[in-house]
Amino acid sequence: EAKILWERIKERQGLNQWRPDLEEEYEDKEGNIYNKKTYTDLQRQGLI
């Protein structure tokens, strides 16, 4: 039982790990806040 419980705990912790592509924030010159993916997409398009 303990091994099964430990596996469940590890799985749940894996779901709660920090994901920089979604959670890392960037700010443009105007003070707008974007996540990393959105910011890099807007940069590539020349919008910021």
Steps between C-alpha positions, in 0.01 A plus 500: 500500500779741583659455158170568324443809713852625427445457125178702522678777691779515241245519216317787666821690562590457135179676405584792727850563370584849379481528124699800380345503153160569656580669830809712436393862447645774282420870491509719190594869487139603564473288814287220355566157650519190278596139555818385329331337201280799422787745546733313264220459243429874506872575472535277195209680337660836574206618707705579811 
